[in-house]
Amino acid sequence: MSFKCVIVDDEPLARELIETYLGNLPDFELVASCQNAIEASKVLNDSQIDLIFLDIEMPLLKGTDFFTNLIHKPDVIFTTAYRDYALDGFNLNAVDYLLKPIFFERFFQAIQKFLKLKSKENSSQTTLDSDAVVNYIFVNKAKKQIKVLFDNVLYIESLKDYIKIHLQNDTLVIKESISNFEKRIDNRFTRVHRSYIVNQDKITAYTKNDIEIGTIEIPIGNFYKKSISDKI
């Protein structure tokens, strides 16, 4: 993964130093090196930037004021010759605050803080994605899209070009093949017969020839017996 960076500093030598340091880091791409906040503003409007190295004491607009007014804020590492701005920097949730002259060892520490932060964010997003399980499906009936909760489905029965969805307290008949419908539901459902799909969570008993959901008996087709035996 490559992180896109911008350097903003009115001192050419300070910009060159950070450019050199970034050149030693293969996962970081320098998109622009700007001499003031106005130049940087144009770059940030045109590109998705992950990290900005931002000097604080600059002509036209201070770095802290510039960053405060950004709508979409990248991560920031402040760079300055003045210790007095440290509190302002951290109040803006800066990744780090580098005091000039900046040595590579200290610069590398700041980069490691940034990478650790990104790692935590990615881990949190992965958890959110895994928790975002879809537990329903919409089916078309009488020109309406009807929401069907998987947990309410007992089994699905094929009726040639139609299927009947047997719910806990209702049934829905829709025009769709059972094979196509099978592709749209999750792995709690199991095909047990060319004409039947059952919700495994609703099975109350079974034999080698049939499955029971309460008082309902559903046949197991010969073709499906082996796979059913492995799953249940």
Coordinates of N, CA and C in Angstrom, one line a residue:
M1 N 0.9 -1.2 0.0 CA 0.0 0.0 0.0 C 0.9 1.2 0.0
S2 N 0.5 2.2 -0.8 CA 1.3 3.4 -0.9 C 0.5 4.6 -0.3
F3 N 1.2 5.4 0.5 CA 0.5 6.5 1.1 C 1.0 7.8 0.4
K4 N 0.0 8.6 0.0 CA 0.3 9.9 -0.7 C 0.5 11.0 0.2
C5 N 1.6 11.7 0.0 CA 2.0 12.8 1.0 C 2.2 14.1 0.3
V6 N 2.1 15.2 1.1 CA 2.3 16.5 0.7 C 3.2 17.2 1.7
I7 N 4.2 18.0 1.3 CA 5.0 18.8 2.2 C 4.6 20.2 2.0
V8 N 4.4 20.9 3.1 CA 4.1 22.4 3.0 C 5.1 23.1 4.0
D9 N 6.0 23.9 3.4 CA 6.9 24.6 4.2 C 7.5 25.8 3.3
D10 N 7.6 27.0 3.9 CA 8.1 28.1 3.1 C 9.7 28.1 3.0
E11 N 10.3 27.2 3.7 CA 11.8 27.1 3.6 C 12.2 25.9 2.6
P12 N 12.8 26.3 1.5 CA 13.2 25.3 0.5 C 14.1 24.1 1.1
L13 N 15.0 24.5 1.9 CA 15.9 23.4 2.5 C 15.1 22.5 3.4
A14 N 14.1 23.0 4.1 CA 13.3 22.2 5.0 C 12.5 21.2 4.1
R15 N 12.0 21.7 3.0 CA 11.2 20.8 2.1 C 12.1 19.7 1.5
E16 N 13.3 20.1 1.1 CA 14.2 19.2 0.5 C 14.6 18.1 1.4
L17 N 14.8 18.4 2.7 CA 15.2 17.5 3.7 C 14.1 16.4 3.9
I18 N 12.8 16.8 4.0 CA 11.8 15.8 4.1 C 11.6 15.0 2.8
E19 N 11.8 15.7 1.7 CA 11.7 14.9 0.4 C 12.8 13.8 0.4
T20 N 14.0 14.1 0.9 CA 15.0 13.1 1.0 C 14.7 12.0 1.9
Y21 N 14.1 12.3 3.1 CA 13.7 11.3 4.0 C 12.7 10.4 3.4
L22 N 11.7 11.0 2.8 CA 10.6 10.2 2.2 C 11.1 9.3 1.1
G23 N 12.2 9.7 0.4 CA 12.7 8.9 -0.7 C 13.3 7.6 -0.2
N24 N 13.6 7.5 1.1 CA 14.1 6.3 1.7 C 12.9 5.3 2.1
L25 N 11.7 5.8 2.0 CA 10.6 5.0 2.4 C 9.7 4.5 1.2
P26 N 9.8 3.3 0.8 CA 9.2 2.9 -0.5 C 7.6 2.9 -0.5
D27 N 7.0 2.9 0.7 CA 5.5 2.9 0.8 C 5.0 4.3 0.8
F28 N 5.8 5.4 0.6 CA 5.3 6.7 0.7 C 5.6 7.5 -0.6
E29 N 4.6 8.1 -1.2 CA 4.7 8.8 -2.5 C 4.5 10.3 -2.3
L30 N 5.4 11.0 -2.7 CA 5.3 12.5 -2.5 C 4.6 13.0 -3.7
V31 N 3.4 13.6 -3.5 CA 2.5 14.1 -4.5 C 2.9 15.6 -4.9
A32 N 3.2 16.4 -3.8 CA 3.6 17.8 -4.1 C 4.4 18.3 -2.9
S33 N 5.3 19.3 -3.2 CA 6.0 20.0 -2.2 C 5.7 21.5 -2.4
C34 N 5.0 22.1 -1.4 CA 4.4 23.4 -1.6 C 5.1 24.4 -0.6
Q35 N 5.2 25.7 -1.1 CA 5.9 26.7 -0.3 C 4.9 27.5 0.6
N36 N 3.6 27.2 0.4 CA 2.7 27.9 1.3 C 1.3 27.2 1.3
A37 N 0.5 27.6 2.2 CA -0.8 26.9 2.4 C -1.7 27.0 1.2
I38 N -1.6 28.1 0.5 CA -2.5 28.4 -0.7 C -2.2 27.3 -1.8
E39 N -0.9 27.1 -2.0 CA -0.5 26.1 -3.0 C -1.0 24.7 -2.5
A40 N -0.9 24.4 -1.3 CA -1.3 23.1 -0.7 C -2.8 22.9 -0.8
S41 N -3.5 24.0 -0.7 CA -5.0 23.9 -0.7 C -5.4 23.4 -2.1
K42 N -4.8 23.8 -3.2 CA -5.1 23.4 -4.5 C -4.8 21.9 -4.7
V43 N -3.7 21.5 -4.1 CA -3.3 20.1 -4.2 C -4.3 19.2 -3.5
L44 N -4.7 19.6 -2.3 CA -5.6 18.8 -1.5 C -7.0 18.7 -2.1
N45 N -7.4 19.8 -2.9 CA -8.7 19.8 -3.6 C -8.7 18.8 -4.8
D46 N -7.5 18.6 -5.3 CA -7.4 17.8 -6.6 C -7.0 16.3 -6.3
S47 N -6.4 16.0 -5.1 CA -5.9 14.7 -4.9 C -6.3 14.2 -3.5
Q48 N -6.4 12.9 -3.4 CA -6.7 12.2 -2.1 C -5.3 12.0 -1.4
I49 N -5.1 12.8 -0.4 CA -3.8 12.8 0.4 C -4.0 12.1 1.7
D50 N -3.0 11.2 2.0 CA -3.1 10.5 3.3 C -2.3 11.2 4.4
L51 N -1.2 11.9 4.1 CA -0.4 12.5 5.1 C 0.2 13.8 4.6
I52 N 0.2 14.8 5.5 CA 0.7 16.1 5.2 C 1.8 16.5 6.2
F53 N 2.9 16.9 5.7 CA 4.0 17.4 6.6 C 3.8 19.0 6.6
L54 N 3.4 19.6 7.7 CA 3.0 20.9 7.6 C 3.7 21.8 8.6
D55 N 4.4 22.8 8.0 CA 5.1 23.8 8.8 C 4.0 24.7 9.4
I56 N 4.3 25.3 10.6 CA 3.3 26.1 11.3 C 3.5 27.6 11.0
E57 N 4.7 28.1 11.2 CA 5.0 29.5 11.0 C 5.3 29.8 9.5
M58 N 4.3 30.2 8.8 CA 4.5 30.5 7.3 C 3.8 31.8 7.0
P59 N 4.3 32.5 5.9 CA 3.6 33.7 5.5 C 2.2 33.4 4.9
L60 N 1.4 34.4 4.9 CA 0.0 34.3 4.3 C -0.9 33.6 5.3
L61 N -0.6 32.4 5.7 CA -1.5 31.6 6.5 C -0.7 30.6 7.4
K62 N -0.9 30.7 8.7 CA -0.2 29.7 9.5 C -0.7 28.3 9.3
G63 N 0.2 27.3 9.5 CA -0.2 26.0 9.2 C -1.3 25.5 10.1
T64 N -1.4 25.9 11.3 CA -2.4 25.4 12.2 C -3.8 26.0 11.8
D65 N -3.8 27.3 11.4 CA -5.0 27.9 10.9 C -5.5 27.2 9.6
F66 N -4.6 26.9 8.7 CA -4.9 26.3 7.5 C -5.5 24.9 7.7
F67 N -4.9 24.1 8.6 CA -5.4 22.8 8.8 C -6.7 22.8 9.5
T68 N -6.9 23.7 10.5 CA -8.2 23.8 11.2 C -9.4 24.0 10.2
N69 N -9.1 24.8 9.1 CA -10.2 25.1 8.2 C -10.4 24.1 7.1
L70 N -9.6 23.1 7.0 CA -9.8 22.0 6.0 C -11.1 21.2 6.3
I71 N -11.8 21.0 5.3 CA -13.0 20.2 5.4 C -12.7 18.7 5.5
H72 N -11.8 18.3 4.6 CA -11.4 16.9 4.5 C -9.9 16.9 5.0
K73 N -9.7 16.5 6.2 CA -8.4 16.5 6.8 C -7.6 15.2 6.6
P74 N -6.4 15.3 6.0 CA -5.5 14.1 6.0 C -4.9 14.0 7.4
D75 N -4.2 13.0 7.6 CA -3.3 12.9 8.8 C -2.2 14.0 8.7
V76 N -1.8 14.5 9.8 CA -0.8 15.6 9.7 C 0.3 15.4 10.7
I77 N 1.5 15.7 10.3 CA 2.7 15.8 11.1 C 3.2 17.2 11.0
F78 N 3.1 17.9 12.1 CA 3.6 19.3 12.1 C 5.1 19.4 12.2
T79 N 5.7 20.4 11.5 CA 7.1 20.6 11.5 C 7.3 22.1 11.8
T80 N 8.1 22.4 12.8 CA 8.3 23.8 13.2 C 9.6 24.0 13.9
A81 N 10.1 25.2 14.0 CA 11.3 25.6 14.7 C 10.9 26.1 16.1
Y82 N 9.6 26.1 16.4 CA 9.2 26.7 17.7 C 8.4 25.7 18.6
R83 N 8.9 25.5 19.8 CA 8.3 24.6 20.7 C 6.9 25.1 21.2
D84 N 6.7 26.4 21.1 CA 5.5 27.0 21.7 C 4.2 26.5 21.0
Y85 N 4.4 26.0 19.8 CA 3.2 25.5 19.0 C 2.8 24.1 19.2
A86 N 3.6 23.4 20.1 CA 3.3 22.0 20.3 C 1.9 21.7 20.7
L87 N 1.4 22.4 21.7 CA 0.1 22.2 22.2 C -1.0 22.4 21.2
D88 N -0.8 23.5 20.3 CA -1.8 23.7 19.2 C -1.8 22.5 18.3
G89 N -0.6 22.0 18.0 CA -0.5 20.8 17.1 C -1.3 19.6 17.6
F90 N -1.0 19.3 18.9 CA -1.7 18.1 19.4 C -3.2 18.3 19.6
N91 N -3.6 19.5 19.9 CA -5.0 19.8 20.0 C -5.8 19.6 18.6
L92 N -5.0 19.6 17.6 CA -5.6 19.3 16.2 C -5.4 17.8 15.9
N93 N -5.1 17.0 16.9 CA -5.0 15.5 16.7 C -3.9 15.2 15.7
A94 N -2.8 15.9 15.8 CA -1.7 15.6 14.9 C -1.1 14.2 15.2
V95 N -0.6 13.6 14.2 CA 0.1 12.3 14.4 C 1.4 12.5 15.2
D96 N 2.1 13.6 14.9 CA 3.3 13.9 15.7 C 3.7 15.4 15.4
Y97 N 4.7 15.9 16.2 CA 5.1 17.2 16.1 C 6.6 17.2 16.1
L98 N 7.2 17.6 14.9 CA 8.7 17.5 14.8 C 9.3 18.9 14.9
L99 N 10.3 19.0 15.8 CA 11.0 20.2 16.0 C 12.2 20.3 15.1
K100 N 12.3 21.4 14.4 CA 13.5 21.6 13.5 C 14.7 21.9 14.4
P101 N 15.9 21.5 14.0 CA 16.2 20.7 12.8 C 15.8 19.2 13.0
I102 N 15.2 18.6 12.0 CA 14.6 17.3 12.0 C 15.7 16.2 11.6
F103 N 16.0 15.3 12.5 CA 16.9 14.3 12.2 C 16.1 13.0 11.7
F104 N 16.8 12.2 10.9 CA 16.0 11.1 10.4 C 15.5 10.1 11.4
E105 N 16.2 9.9 12.5 CA 15.7 9.0 13.5 C 14.4 9.4 14.1
R106 N 14.3 10.8 14.3 CA 13.1 11.3 14.9 C 12.0 11.3 13.8
F107 N 12.3 11.6 12.6 CA 11.4 11.5 11.5 C 10.8 10.1 11.3
F108 N 11.7 9.1 11.4 CA 11.3 7.7 11.3 C 10.3 7.3 12.4
Q109 N 10.5 7.9 13.6 CA 9.6 7.6 14.7 C 8.2 8.1 14.4
A110 N 8.1 9.3 13.8 CA 6.8 9.9 13.5 C 6.1 9.0 12.4
I111 N 6.9 8.5 11.5 CA 6.3 7.7 10.4 C 5.8 6.4 11.0
Q112 N 6.5 5.8 12.0 CA 6.0 4.6 12.7 C 4.7 4.9 13.4
K113 N 4.6 6.1 14.0 CA 3.3 6.4 14.7 C 2.2 6.4 13.6
F114 N 2.4 7.0 12.5 CA 1.4 7.1 11.4 C 1.0 5.7 11.0
L115 N 2.0 4.8 10.7 CA 1.7 3.5 10.3 C 0.9 2.7 11.3
K116 N 1.2 2.9 12.6 CA 0.5 2.2 13.7 C -0.9 2.7 13.7
L117 N -1.1 4.0 13.5 CA -2.5 4.6 13.4 C -3.3 4.0 12.3
K118 N -2.7 3.9 11.1 CA -3.3 3.3 9.9 C -3.7 1.8 10.2
S119 N -2.8 1.1 10.8 CA -3.0 -0.3 11.1 C -4.2 -0.5 12.0
K120 N -4.4 0.4 13.0 CA -5.5 0.3 13.9 C -6.8 0.6 13.2
E121 N -6.8 1.6 12.3 CA -8.0 2.0 11.5 C -8.4 0.9 10.6
N122 N -7.4 0.2 9.9 CA -7.8 -0.9 9.0 C -8.4 -2.1 9.8
S123 N -7.8 -2.3 11.0 CA -8.3 -3.4 11.8 C -9.8 -3.1 12.3
S124 N -10.0 -1.9 12.6 CA -11.4 -1.5 13.0 C -12.4 -1.6 11.9
Q125 N -11.9 -1.2 10.7 CA -12.8 -1.3 9.5 C -13.1 -2.7 9.1
T126 N -12.1 -3.6 9.3 CA -12.3 -5.0 9.0 C -13.3 -5.6 9.9
T127 N -13.3 -5.2 11.2 CA -14.3 -5.7 12.2 C -15.7 -5.2 11.8
L128 N -15.8 -3.9 11.4 CA -17.1 -3.4 11.0 C -17.6 -4.1 9.8
D129 N -16.7 -4.4 8.9 CA -17.2 -5.1 7.6 C -17.7 -6.5 7.9
S130 N -17.0 -7.2 8.8 CA -17.4 -8.5 9.2 C -18.7 -8.6 10.0
D131 N -18.9 -7.5 10.7 CA -20.2 -7.4 11.5 C -21.4 -7.0 10.6
A132 N -21.1 -6.4 9.4 CA -22.2 -5.9 8.6 C -22.8 -7.1 7.8
V133 N -23.4 -8.0 8.4 CA -24.0 -9.2 7.8 C -25.4 -8.8 7.3
V134 N -25.7 -9.2 6.1 CA -27.0 -8.9 5.5 C -27.9 -10.1 6.0
N135 N -29.0 -9.8 6.7 CA -29.9 -10.8 7.2 C -31.3 -10.8 6.6
Y136 N -31.3 -10.3 5.3 CA -32.6 -10.2 4.7 C -32.4 -10.2 3.2
I137 N -33.5 -10.3 2.5 CA -33.6 -10.2 1.0 C -34.8 -9.5 0.6
F138 N -34.8 -8.8 -0.5 CA -36.0 -8.3 -1.1 C -36.5 -9.1 -2.2
V139 N -37.8 -9.4 -2.2 CA -38.4 -10.2 -3.3 C -39.5 -9.4 -4.0
N140 N -39.7 -9.6 -5.3 CA -40.6 -8.9 -6.1 C -42.0 -9.6 -6.1
K141 N -43.0 -8.9 -5.6 CA -44.4 -9.5 -5.6 C -45.4 -8.3 -5.8
A142 N -46.2 -8.5 -6.8 CA -47.2 -7.5 -7.2 C -46.7 -6.1 -7.3
K143 N -45.5 -6.0 -8.1 CA -44.8 -4.8 -8.4 C -44.3 -4.1 -7.1
K144 N -44.1 -4.8 -6.0 CA -43.5 -4.3 -4.8 C -42.3 -5.1 -4.5
Q145 N -41.3 -4.4 -3.9 CA -40.1 -5.1 -3.3 C -40.4 -5.4 -1.8
I146 N -40.6 -6.6 -1.5 CA -41.0 -7.0 -0.1 C -39.8 -7.5 0.6
K147 N -39.5 -7.0 1.8 CA -38.4 -7.4 2.6 C -38.7 -8.7 3.3
V148 N -37.8 -9.7 3.2 CA -38.0 -11.0 3.9 C -36.8 -11.2 4.8
L149 N -37.0 -11.3 6.0 CA -35.9 -11.6 7.0 C -35.6 -13.1 6.9
F150 N -34.3 -13.4 6.8 CA -33.9 -14.8 6.7 C -34.3 -15.6 7.9
D151 N -34.3 -15.0 9.1 CA -34.6 -15.7 10.3 C -36.1 -16.1 10.3
N152 N -37.0 -15.5 9.5 CA -38.4 -15.8 9.5 C -38.7 -16.9 8.5
V153 N -37.7 -17.3 7.6 CA -38.0 -18.3 6.6 C -37.8 -19.7 7.1
L154 N -38.8 -20.5 6.9 CA -38.7 -21.9 7.3 C -38.1 -22.8 6.2
Y155 N -38.7 -22.7 5.0 CA -38.2 -23.4 3.9 C -38.7 -22.8 2.6
I156 N -38.1 -23.1 1.5 CA -38.5 -22.6 0.2 C -38.9 -23.8 -0.7
E157 N -40.1 -23.7 -1.4 CA -40.6 -24.8 -2.2 C -40.7 -24.3 -3.7
S158 N -40.2 -25.2 -4.6 CA -40.3 -24.9 -6.0 C -41.7 -25.2 -6.6
L159 N -42.3 -24.3 -7.4 CA -43.5 -24.6 -8.1 C -43.3 -24.2 -9.5
K160 N -42.5 -25.0 -10.2 CA -42.1 -24.8 -11.6 C -41.4 -23.4 -11.8
D161 N -42.1 -22.5 -12.4 CA -41.4 -21.1 -12.6 C -41.6 -20.2 -11.4
Y162 N -42.2 -20.7 -10.4 CA -42.5 -19.9 -9.2 C -41.8 -20.6 -8.0
I163 N -41.7 -19.9 -6.9 CA -41.3 -20.5 -5.6 C -42.3 -20.0 -4.5
K164 N -42.5 -20.9 -3.5 CA -43.3 -20.5 -2.4 C -42.3 -20.4 -1.2
I165 N -42.3 -19.2 -0.6 CA -41.4 -19.0 0.6 C -42.3 -19.2 1.8
H166 N -42.0 -20.2 2.6 CA -42.8 -20.5 3.8 C -42.2 -19.8 5.0
L167 N -42.9 -18.8 5.5 CA -42.4 -18.0 6.6 C -43.1 -18.6 7.9
Q168 N -42.7 -18.0 9.0 CA -43.2 -18.5 10.3 C -44.7 -18.3 10.4
N169 N -45.2 -17.2 9.9 CA -46.6 -16.9 10.0 C -47.2 -16.5 8.7
D170 N -46.6 -16.8 7.6 CA -47.1 -16.4 6.3 C -46.4 -17.2 5.2
T171 N -46.9 -17.0 4.0 CA -46.3 -17.6 2.8 C -46.3 -16.5 1.7
L172 N -45.2 -16.6 0.9 CA -45.1 -15.7 -0.3 C -44.9 -16.5 -1.5
V173 N -45.6 -16.2 -2.6 CA -45.4 -16.9 -3.8 C -44.9 -15.9 -4.8
I174 N -43.7 -16.1 -5.4 CA -43.1 -15.2 -6.3 C -42.6 -15.9 -7.5
K175 N -42.5 -15.2 -8.6 CA -42.0 -15.7 -9.9 C -40.5 -15.7 -9.9
E176 N -39.9 -16.8 -9.6 CA -38.4 -16.9 -9.6 C -38.1 -18.4 -9.5
S177 N -37.0 -18.8 -10.2 CA -36.6 -20.2 -10.1 C -36.0 -20.5 -8.8
I178 N -36.1 -21.7 -8.3 CA -35.5 -22.0 -7.0 C -33.9 -21.9 -7.1
S179 N -33.4 -22.3 -8.2 CA -31.9 -22.3 -8.4 C -31.4 -20.8 -8.3
N180 N -32.1 -19.9 -8.9 CA -31.7 -18.5 -8.9 C -31.8 -18.0 -7.5
F181 N -32.9 -18.3 -6.8 CA -33.1 -17.8 -5.5 C -32.1 -18.3 -4.5
E182 N -31.6 -19.6 -4.8 CA -30.6 -20.2 -3.9 C -29.3 -19.3 -3.9
K183 N -29.0 -18.7 -5.1 CA -27.8 -17.9 -5.2 C -27.9 -16.6 -4.4
R184 N -29.1 -16.2 -4.0 CA -29.3 -14.9 -3.3 C -29.4 -15.0 -1.8
I185 N -29.3 -16.2 -1.3 CA -29.5 -16.4 0.2 C -28.2 -16.9 0.8
D186 N -28.1 -16.8 2.1 CA -26.8 -17.1 2.7 C -26.7 -18.6 3.1
N187 N -25.6 -18.9 3.7 CA -25.2 -20.4 3.9 C -26.0 -21.0 5.1
R188 N -26.9 -20.3 5.7 CA -27.8 -21.0 6.7 C -28.8 -21.9 6.0
F189 N -29.0 -21.6 4.6 CA -30.0 -22.4 3.8 C -29.3 -23.5 3.1
T190 N -30.0 -24.7 3.0 CA -29.4 -25.8 2.4 C -30.4 -26.4 1.4
R191 N -29.9 -26.7 0.2 CA -30.8 -27.4 -0.8 C -30.8 -28.9 -0.4
V192 N -32.0 -29.4 -0.1 CA -32.2 -30.8 0.3 C -32.9 -31.7 -0.8
H193 N -33.4 -31.0 -1.8 CA -34.2 -31.7 -2.8 C -34.2 -30.7 -4.0
R194 N -34.4 -31.2 -5.2 CA -34.5 -30.3 -6.4 C -35.7 -29.3 -6.2
S195 N -36.6 -29.6 -5.3 CA -37.8 -28.7 -5.1 C -37.8 -28.0 -3.7
Y196 N -36.8 -28.3 -2.9 CA -36.8 -27.7 -1.6 C -35.4 -27.2 -1.1
I197 N -35.5 -26.0 -0.4 CA -34.4 -25.5 0.3 C -34.9 -25.3 1.7
V198 N -34.1 -25.6 2.7 CA -34.5 -25.5 4.1 C -33.6 -24.5 4.9
N199 N -34.1 -23.9 5.9 CA -33.3 -23.1 6.8 C -32.8 -24.1 7.9
Q200 N -31.5 -24.3 7.9 CA -30.9 -25.3 8.9 C -31.2 -24.9 10.3
D201 N -31.4 -23.6 10.6 CA -31.7 -23.2 12.0 C -33.1 -23.6 12.4
K202 N -33.9 -24.0 11.5 CA -35.3 -24.3 11.8 C -35.6 -25.8 11.9
I203 N -34.5 -26.6 11.5 CA -34.7 -28.1 11.5 C -34.9 -28.6 13.0
T204 N -35.9 -29.4 13.2 CA -36.2 -29.9 14.5 C -35.9 -31.4 14.6
A205 N -35.8 -32.1 13.5 CA -35.5 -33.5 13.4 C -35.2 -33.9 12.0
Y206 N -34.5 -35.1 11.8 CA -34.3 -35.6 10.5 C -34.0 -37.1 10.5
T207 N -34.2 -37.7 9.3 CA -33.8 -39.1 9.1 C -33.0 -39.1 7.8
K208 N -32.6 -40.2 7.3 CA -31.8 -40.2 6.1 C -32.7 -39.9 4.9
N209 N -34.0 -39.9 5.1 CA -34.9 -39.7 4.0 C -35.7 -38.4 4.0
D210 N -35.8 -37.8 5.2 CA -36.5 -36.5 5.3 C -36.0 -35.6 6.4
I211 N -36.5 -34.4 6.3 CA -36.2 -33.4 7.4 C -37.5 -32.9 7.9
E212 N -37.5 -32.7 9.2 CA -38.7 -32.1 9.9 C -38.5 -30.7 10.4
I213 N -39.4 -29.8 10.1 CA -39.4 -28.5 10.7 C -40.8 -28.4 11.4
G214 N -40.8 -28.7 12.7 CA -42.0 -28.8 13.4 C -42.8 -30.0 13.0
T215 N -44.0 -29.8 12.5 CA -44.8 -30.9 12.0 C -44.7 -31.1 10.5
I216 N -43.9 -30.3 9.9 CA -43.7 -30.4 8.4 C -42.6 -31.4 8.0
E217 N -42.9 -32.3 7.1 CA -41.9 -33.2 6.7 C -41.4 -32.9 5.2
I218 N -40.1 -32.7 5.0 CA -39.6 -32.3 3.7 C -38.7 -33.4 3.2
P219 N -38.9 -34.0 2.0 CA -38.1 -35.1 1.6 C -36.7 -34.7 1.2
I220 N -35.7 -35.6 1.4 CA -34.3 -35.4 1.0 C -34.1 -36.2 -0.3
G221 N -33.7 -35.5 -1.3 CA -33.5 -36.1 -2.6 C -32.2 -37.0 -2.6
N222 N -32.2 -38.1 -3.4 CA -31.0 -39.0 -3.4 C -29.7 -38.2 -3.7
F223 N -29.8 -37.3 -4.6 CA -28.6 -36.5 -5.0 C -28.0 -35.7 -3.9
Y224 N -28.9 -35.3 -2.9 CA -28.4 -34.4 -1.9 C -28.1 -35.1 -0.5
K225 N -28.3 -36.4 -0.5 CA -28.2 -37.1 0.8 C -26.8 -37.0 1.4
K226 N -25.8 -37.2 0.5 CA -24.4 -37.1 1.0 C -24.0 -35.7 1.6
S227 N -24.4 -34.7 0.9 CA -24.1 -33.3 1.3 C -24.9 -33.0 2.6
I228 N -26.1 -33.4 2.7 CA -26.9 -33.2 3.9 C -26.3 -33.9 5.1
S229 N -25.8 -35.1 4.9 CA -25.2 -35.8 6.0 C -24.0 -35.1 6.5
D230 N -23.2 -34.5 5.6 CA -22.0 -33.8 6.0 C -22.3 -32.5 6.7
K231 N -23.4 -31.8 6.3 CA -23.7 -30.5 6.9 C -24.4 -30.6 8.3
I232 N -25.3 -31.6 8.4 CA -26.2 -31.6 9.6 C -25.5 -32.6 10.6

